[in-house]
């Protein structure tokens, strides 16, 4: 036997761990392992066996091998025809690598002999406890492992020596080589037994789960076979007795088909399906498919319609009751009702309600159906990416079903309902098709007279259906689909509209929803305005409704707890219930300033006051824009500088300012992206003020797009922008002359509170916004051309 620290051939084992006194065989094919075995056979037949940490490494180094292994004696070797060497070894003793080297194409290790077990003498009671536990868990393991030798089980159950008990179990069960390596490295017998017990517990849990899965699969297979034989027996018996249930079922379907009074082509197709059903076993899968198909088709409202109510006055009252404002939408709906009353056969009126979230688009659809007396069905298209969702699946597929259109008709129960396609702008497309393209047929009155669902396979008339769609934006709707719809834009609610909606609809709704009575809660008008101004910021009223619901919950808690019998929310106590104000009012100028102008902007949550600042610095003519300005606003800035150069002499502005001065244009709230052309007049006014030193009036706001020659062009969102000016307490608003016709859409309270200046040229804007300290200063400005005397501006209050 070799002495310690003497180099001996070593074999790197992949996924195998040897123990002392364990006889095992393994195959080797790697050159370094074959040479190590051949070297061992030439000497004393001893070889050091150590496991690889990663079995996929082809040429392991010292760091890739475990330090602890086993010195084994080679008993026998055998070379197979495919150049694989089979080796039979017996473990001799544990050893630990001291030195490692590669020599002559093989691994050699100098090892230090280790005792098989430490000299620690375990307590007899502990021995008994661990021995019993191991035997119990091994007995469970043996029951779960197929073909476990009974002699091995008997010898283990009768073994009293804990050392032999460990060896008999560890050497004869399938464990992961990581676990076996851990057992080999541990010398304390009690710790070894504890580790072995843990490994067996884990193996038993896995084996029990495997057995449970196998039993369940076998049970399902046996059950299916049993049901198949029973059905076959029932079919034979029914045939012998002449009791064929399929015939009766088929005749029942045929009677129902004739009752529908469909076209000859449709009737013939459905009868063929019923006849196929009569020729096959009622329990077969094909019969199940045909039965589902016939049931679905027969449940559709082929000839069932609702009598439409054509009382325009009643319809107007319903719309006014359910929704505040929305004059254009209501007028368009009432026009459709009137046209249908004169020409009932007119079809193809498809309305698309476009507007920001929370303005009531979906609820308008329900109100229209109520006003017309039609049945109502809603189809949500948000996130639909599969064409089959619209057209359905062919019935040859497993789990086939009709599309959403036919399902909506089935739910409505009539062939002339109102179907609301909600969120039509949020449809997508992928490899399963383009649902937007499938909608082209549905929303075309010339095509939907014979709409074919893939599952139904019969033409269904959708021309009598009133389709209403909703969208947040038209940008994502394909042009062909958008062309089929008449757009009605729902703008964001103004402050006054939100107030009336809250007072007339939201507060009574939430009081009733929370089980309160009108006498138990009181919300003042000032509180409603505070909720709108300081606790919500949105285009619609969803957040406002949630805040009102929060007040109702607090009132309910106070009433139920007995604190008060009646609670009133006022401006003084609102903060105590809702906390600090979440949104601050728009910042406005408190005094006339040079280079600062009140601009008006439109956002998705309504109009806002957007002060624009200009600072003139000594420099080389650079233009700096900050405040998260978009490309359009940056172009407006360059346009404004060019225009100011053209009028520099009129306002005593140095004509070479674009060479000697740096201009910094800034819009506060830099974290909020801003873009659009309507800030042109604001930039020009701020530039002229900053360069000339003439202050801007703090109570004037403006909006408008400009041209290079000083014309003021129209803008959008005037209704929301003027509401922002009104909320900020401003007195004068400068708007483009071309927007004069939009003044009628502005809220009456806003129109009565503001002075509107209509400007067609920038001279009018500057004359109105700049504060000249003396007549001499004002005379510096050359007023409009003689050809436009008195026609470029007018003021209304």
Short mmCIF file of N, CA, C and O in Angstrom, two decimals, residues 672-722:
data_model
loop_
_atom_site.label_atom_id
_atom_site.label_comp_id
_atom_site.label_asym_id
_atom_site.label_seq_id
_atom_site.Cartn_x
_atom_site.Cartn_y
_atom_site.Cartn_z
N UNK A 672 -42.88 68.55 -17.41
CA UNK A 672 -44.07 68.29 -18.23
C UNK A 672 -43.75 68.61 -19.68
O UNK A 672 -43.44 69.76 -20.01
N UNK A 673 -43.79 67.63 -20.60
CA UNK A 673 -43.52 67.92 -22.02
C UNK A 673 -44.55 68.87 -22.59
O UNK A 673 -45.74 68.79 -22.29
N UNK A 674 -44.09 69.81 -23.44
CA UNK A 674 -45.00 70.81 -24.04
C UNK A 674 -44.68 70.89 -25.53
O UNK A 674 -43.53 70.88 -25.92
N UNK A 675 -45.71 70.98 -26.33
CA UNK A 675 -45.50 71.12 -27.76
C UNK A 675 -46.76 71.70 -28.38
O UNK A 675 -47.83 71.71 -27.78
N UNK A 676 -46.62 72.20 -29.61
CA UNK A 676 -47.74 72.77 -30.33
C UNK A 676 -47.42 74.17 -30.80
O UNK A 676 -46.56 74.87 -30.26
N UNK A 677 -48.15 74.65 -31.82
CA UNK A 677 -47.86 75.96 -32.41
C UNK A 677 -48.55 77.14 -31.74
O UNK A 677 -48.29 78.28 -32.10
N UNK A 678 -49.46 76.88 -30.78
CA UNK A 678 -50.30 77.96 -30.26
C UNK A 678 -49.57 78.89 -29.30
O UNK A 678 -50.16 79.83 -28.79
N UNK A 679 -48.26 78.66 -29.04
CA UNK A 679 -47.50 79.56 -28.16
C UNK A 679 -46.75 80.62 -28.95
O UNK A 679 -45.94 81.37 -28.38
N UNK A 680 -47.01 80.74 -30.26
CA UNK A 680 -46.27 81.70 -31.08
C UNK A 680 -46.46 83.13 -30.64
O UNK A 680 -45.49 83.89 -30.49
N UNK A 681 -47.72 83.58 -30.43
CA UNK A 681 -47.97 84.97 -30.02
C UNK A 681 -47.37 85.24 -28.65
O UNK A 681 -46.89 86.35 -28.37
N UNK A 682 -47.38 84.22 -27.77
CA UNK A 682 -46.82 84.39 -26.44
C UNK A 682 -45.32 84.63 -26.51
O UNK A 682 -44.77 85.50 -25.82
N UNK A 683 -44.62 83.89 -27.38
CA UNK A 683 -43.18 84.04 -27.51
C UNK A 683 -42.81 85.41 -28.09
O UNK A 683 -41.87 86.07 -27.62
N UNK A 684 -43.55 85.85 -29.10
CA UNK A 684 -43.26 87.16 -29.70
C UNK A 684 -43.44 88.27 -28.66
O UNK A 684 -42.60 89.18 -28.54
N UNK A 685 -44.54 88.23 -27.91
CA UNK A 685 -44.81 89.26 -26.90
C UNK A 685 -43.73 89.28 -25.84
O UNK A 685 -43.24 90.34 -25.43
N UNK A 686 -43.32 88.08 -25.37
CA UNK A 686 -42.27 88.02 -24.34
C UNK A 686 -40.94 88.53 -24.88
O UNK A 686 -40.19 89.23 -24.18
N UNK A 687 -40.62 88.21 -26.13
CA UNK A 687 -39.37 88.67 -26.73
C UNK A 687 -39.35 90.19 -26.87
O UNK A 687 -38.35 90.86 -26.52
N UNK A 688 -40.43 90.78 -27.40
CA UNK A 688 -40.50 92.24 -27.56
C UNK A 688 -40.39 92.93 -26.21
O UNK A 688 -39.68 93.94 -26.07
N UNK A 689 -41.07 92.35 -25.19
CA UNK A 689 -41.01 92.95 -23.85
C UNK A 689 -39.60 92.89 -23.29
O UNK A 689 -39.09 93.88 -22.75
N UNK A 690 -38.94 91.74 -23.41
CA UNK A 690 -37.61 91.58 -22.84
C UNK A 690 -36.59 92.45 -23.55
O UNK A 690 -35.67 93.00 -22.92
N UNK A 691 -36.70 92.61 -24.86
CA UNK A 691 -35.73 93.38 -25.63
C UNK A 691 -35.96 94.88 -25.53
O UNK A 691 -35.01 95.68 -25.59
N UNK A 692 -37.23 95.28 -25.40
CA UNK A 692 -37.55 96.72 -25.37
C UNK A 692 -37.65 97.27 -23.96
O UNK A 692 -37.63 98.48 -23.76
N UNK A 693 -37.81 96.37 -22.96
CA UNK A 693 -37.97 96.83 -21.58
C UNK A 693 -39.38 97.26 -21.25
O UNK A 693 -39.62 97.81 -20.17
N UNK A 694 -40.35 97.04 -22.13
CA UNK A 694 -41.75 97.39 -21.87
C UNK A 694 -42.40 96.24 -21.12
O UNK A 694 -42.38 95.11 -21.60
N UNK A 695 -43.01 96.46 -19.94
CA UNK A 695 -43.62 95.37 -19.18
C UNK A 695 -44.89 94.84 -19.85
O UNK A 695 -45.53 95.54 -20.64
N UNK A 696 -45.25 93.61 -19.51
CA UNK A 696 -46.46 92.97 -20.01
C UNK A 696 -47.53 93.03 -18.93
O UNK A 696 -47.24 92.81 -17.74
N UNK A 697 -48.75 93.29 -19.33
CA UNK A 697 -49.86 93.36 -18.38
C UNK A 697 -50.07 92.00 -17.73
O UNK A 697 -50.13 90.98 -18.41
N UNK A 698 -50.19 92.00 -16.41
CA UNK A 698 -50.29 90.73 -15.68
C UNK A 698 -51.68 90.11 -15.76
O UNK A 698 -51.85 88.95 -15.43
N UNK A 699 -52.69 90.88 -16.19
CA UNK A 699 -54.05 90.34 -16.23
C UNK A 699 -54.47 89.97 -17.65
O UNK A 699 -55.66 89.84 -17.94
N UNK A 700 -53.49 89.80 -18.54
CA UNK A 700 -53.78 89.44 -19.93
C UNK A 700 -53.19 88.07 -20.22
O UNK A 700 -52.05 87.78 -19.85
N UNK A 701 -53.98 87.21 -20.88
CA UNK A 701 -53.49 85.92 -21.36
C UNK A 701 -53.72 85.84 -22.85
O UNK A 701 -54.56 86.57 -23.39
N UNK A 702 -52.98 84.96 -23.52
CA UNK A 702 -53.09 84.93 -24.99
C UNK A 702 -52.81 83.54 -25.52
O UNK A 702 -52.17 82.71 -24.86
N UNK A 703 -53.29 83.30 -26.73
CA UNK A 703 -53.00 82.06 -27.45
C UNK A 703 -53.14 82.34 -28.93
O UNK A 703 -53.95 83.18 -29.34
N UNK A 704 -52.36 81.65 -29.75
CA UNK A 704 -52.44 81.84 -31.19
C UNK A 704 -51.17 81.40 -31.89
O UNK A 704 -50.07 81.49 -31.32
N UNK A 705 -51.34 80.94 -33.10
CA UNK A 705 -50.21 80.57 -33.94
C UNK A 705 -49.84 81.76 -34.83
O UNK A 705 -50.71 82.57 -35.17
N UNK A 706 -48.56 81.87 -35.20
CA UNK A 706 -48.12 83.03 -35.98
C UNK A 706 -47.49 82.59 -37.29
O UNK A 706 -47.10 81.43 -37.46
N UNK A 707 -47.39 83.56 -38.22
CA UNK A 707 -46.65 83.35 -39.45
C UNK A 707 -45.45 84.28 -39.46
O UNK A 707 -45.32 85.16 -38.60
N UNK A 708 -44.59 84.13 -40.44
CA UNK A 708 -43.37 84.93 -40.51
C UNK A 708 -43.67 86.41 -40.78
O UNK A 708 -42.90 87.28 -40.42
N UNK A 709 -44.83 86.67 -41.38
CA UNK A 709 -45.20 88.05 -41.69
C UNK A 709 -46.13 88.65 -40.64
O UNK A 709 -46.73 89.70 -40.87
N UNK A 710 -46.30 87.99 -39.49
CA UNK A 710 -47.03 88.58 -38.39
C UNK A 710 -48.52 88.32 -38.37
O UNK A 710 -49.24 88.98 -37.62
N UNK A 711 -49.00 87.36 -39.13
CA UNK A 711 -50.42 87.01 -39.06
C UNK A 711 -50.67 86.07 -37.89
O UNK A 711 -49.82 85.25 -37.54
N UNK A 712 -51.87 86.20 -37.30
CA UNK A 712 -52.26 85.33 -36.19
C UNK A 712 -53.22 84.28 -36.73
O UNK A 712 -54.27 84.61 -37.28
N UNK A 713 -52.85 83.01 -36.57
CA UNK A 713 -53.64 81.91 -37.14
C UNK A 713 -54.46 81.23 -36.05
O UNK A 713 -54.14 81.30 -34.85
N UNK A 714 -55.55 80.55 -36.42
CA UNK A 714 -56.44 79.93 -35.42
C UNK A 714 -55.77 78.75 -34.70
O UNK A 714 -54.83 78.15 -35.18
N UNK A 715 -56.34 78.43 -33.54
CA UNK A 715 -55.84 77.33 -32.70
C UNK A 715 -57.04 76.49 -32.25
O UNK A 715 -58.20 76.82 -32.50
N UNK A 716 -56.75 75.38 -31.59
CA UNK A 716 -57.80 74.52 -31.05
C UNK A 716 -57.84 74.58 -29.53
O UNK A 716 -56.97 75.17 -28.88
N UNK A 717 -58.84 73.94 -28.95
CA UNK A 717 -58.94 73.89 -27.49
C UNK A 717 -59.29 75.21 -26.84
O UNK A 717 -58.94 75.44 -25.67
N UNK A 718 -59.98 76.10 -27.57
CA UNK A 718 -60.27 77.43 -27.02
C UNK A 718 -61.16 77.34 -25.79
O UNK A 718 -61.00 78.11 -24.84
N UNK A 719 -62.08 76.42 -25.81
CA UNK A 719 -63.01 76.27 -24.67
C UNK A 719 -62.25 75.96 -23.38
O UNK A 719 -62.50 76.58 -22.33
N UNK A 720 -61.29 75.03 -23.44
CA UNK A 720 -60.53 74.67 -22.25
C UNK A 720 -59.56 75.77 -21.85
O UNK A 720 -59.35 76.03 -20.65
N UNK A 721 -58.96 76.43 -22.83
CA UNK A 721 -57.98 77.48 -22.52
C UNK A 721 -58.63 78.67 -21.84
O UNK A 721 -58.09 79.23 -20.87
N UNK A 722 -59.80 79.07 -22.32
CA UNK A 722 -60.47 80.22 -21.69
C UNK A 722 -60.94 79.88 -20.28
O UNK A 722 -60.98 80.75 -19.41
#
